[in-house]
């Protein structure tokens, strides 16, 4: 329904949605690919993060938006709170916006469903000083952030990271889009 989170989609399906919505809005597309295989799997995907388009957030953009100006473990502070996130449950995801948003008005950034990011997954470089890094240009798995309805509290922390194959769809993972204004 309209009030439920997007869930049970692959990274590839999320990318196809972003490109379709960009086209519908008369914008550029952020993602290009060599071919589309069976079951909406994409081959040779690349992303133009500076295109005026709808796309998945980079991992850095996701964390910046999730933190909403905070530096605490969670966007609501460092203490356990069920007023902001659905987690450690066995019942499944919930309607969006039932709990409190972060300081920038974003709901369900942590918990409910984890969210695909645009980046390939790799280890962080502890010595990196880049602002808004975009991640590596290739890899095996894509970044997933935010934790889900069945995650532990630790998985909901703003700096917690996970990864998944871009062709894997589960009911604990979905996506959030960004509209990049272009350069």
PDB file of N, CA, C and O in Angstrom, residues 12 15 28 36 44 49 56 65-66 94 108 121 130 177:
ATOM      1  N   UNK A  12      19.207  -3.807  -8.261  1.00  0.00           N
ATOM      2  CA  UNK A  12      18.978  -3.591  -9.689  1.00  0.00           C
ATOM      3  C   UNK A  12      17.573  -3.043  -9.950  1.00  0.00           C
ATOM      4  O   UNK A  12      17.396  -2.121 -10.760  1.00  0.00           O
ATOM      5  N   UNK A  15      17.440   0.608  -8.990  1.00  0.00           N
ATOM      6  CA  UNK A  15      18.100   1.415 -10.017  1.00  0.00           C
ATOM      7  C   UNK A  15      17.177   1.627 -11.216  1.00  0.00           C
ATOM      8  O   UNK A  15      17.059   2.743 -11.735  1.00  0.00           O
ATOM      9  N   UNK A  28      17.727  13.806 -16.444  1.00  0.00           N
ATOM     10  CA  UNK A  28      18.740  12.856 -16.885  1.00  0.00           C
ATOM     11  C   UNK A  28      18.549  11.560 -16.103  1.00  0.00           C
ATOM     12  O   UNK A  28      17.823  11.527 -15.114  1.00  0.00           O
ATOM     13  N   UNK A  36      20.229  -5.649 -19.764  1.00  0.00           N
ATOM     14  CA  UNK A  36      19.346  -6.113 -18.698  1.00  0.00           C
ATOM     15  C   UNK A  36      19.116  -7.597 -18.925  1.00  0.00           C
ATOM     16  O   UNK A  36      18.622  -8.013 -19.970  1.00  0.00           O
ATOM     17  N   UNK A  44      26.988  -4.573 -16.120  1.00  0.00           N
ATOM     18  CA  UNK A  44      27.852  -3.438 -16.431  1.00  0.00           C
ATOM     19  C   UNK A  44      27.286  -2.102 -15.998  1.00  0.00           C
ATOM     20  O   UNK A  44      27.347  -1.137 -16.750  1.00  0.00           O
ATOM     21  N   UNK A  49      26.903  10.188 -10.333  1.00  0.00           N
ATOM     22  CA  UNK A  49      26.371  10.802  -9.113  1.00  0.00           C
ATOM     23  C   UNK A  49      26.126  12.297  -9.245  1.00  0.00           C
ATOM     24  O   UNK A  49      25.464  12.888  -8.405  1.00  0.00           O
ATOM     25  N   UNK A  56      19.732   6.443  -6.006  1.00  0.00           N
ATOM     26  CA  UNK A  56      19.958   6.018  -4.633  1.00  0.00           C
ATOM     27  C   UNK A  56      21.029   6.918  -4.029  1.00  0.00           C
ATOM     28  O   UNK A  56      21.922   7.379  -4.740  1.00  0.00           O
ATOM     29  N   UNK A  65      22.388  12.341   5.879  1.00  0.00           N
ATOM     30  CA  UNK A  65      20.943  12.566   6.046  1.00  0.00           C
ATOM     31  C   UNK A  65      20.406  11.850   7.281  1.00  0.00           C
ATOM     32  O   UNK A  65      19.558  12.390   7.994  1.00  0.00           O
ATOM     33  N   UNK A  66      20.900  10.660   7.548  1.00  0.00           N
ATOM     34  CA  UNK A  66      20.426   9.901   8.720  1.00  0.00           C
ATOM     35  C   UNK A  66      20.818  10.602  10.014  1.00  0.00           C
ATOM     36  O   UNK A  66      20.005  10.707  10.940  1.00  0.00           O
ATOM     37  N   UNK A  94       6.506  -2.080   9.235  1.00  0.00           N
ATOM     38  CA  UNK A  94       5.328  -1.317   9.664  1.00  0.00           C
ATOM     39  C   UNK A  94       5.049  -0.179   8.687  1.00  0.00           C
ATOM     40  O   UNK A  94       5.897   0.161   7.863  1.00  0.00           O
ATOM     41  N   UNK A 108      11.842   6.822   9.602  1.00  0.00           N
ATOM     42  CA  UNK A 108      12.297   5.437   9.393  1.00  0.00           C
ATOM     43  C   UNK A 108      13.679   5.333   8.759  1.00  0.00           C
ATOM     44  O   UNK A 108      13.948   4.427   7.981  1.00  0.00           O
ATOM     45  N   UNK A 121      30.274  -2.030  -1.911  1.00  0.00           N
ATOM     46  CA  UNK A 121      30.757  -2.188  -0.543  1.00  0.00           C
ATOM     47  C   UNK A 121      32.255  -2.475  -0.540  1.00  0.00           C
ATOM     48  O   UNK A 121      32.755  -3.270  -1.336  1.00  0.00           O
ATOM     49  N   UNK A 130      38.534  12.401   2.438  1.00  0.00           N
ATOM     50  CA  UNK A 130      37.624  12.872   1.388  1.00  0.00           C
ATOM     51  C   UNK A 130      36.289  13.333   1.977  1.00  0.00           C
ATOM     52  O   UNK A 130      35.803  12.771   2.950  1.00  0.00           O
ATOM     53  N   UNK A 177      15.082   7.278  -2.126  1.00  0.00           N
ATOM     54  CA  UNK A 177      15.696   7.964  -3.277  1.00  0.00           C
ATOM     55  C   UNK A 177      16.118   9.385  -2.907  1.00  0.00           C
ATOM     56  O   UNK A 177      15.633   9.953  -1.929  1.00  0.00           O
TER      57      UNK A 177
END
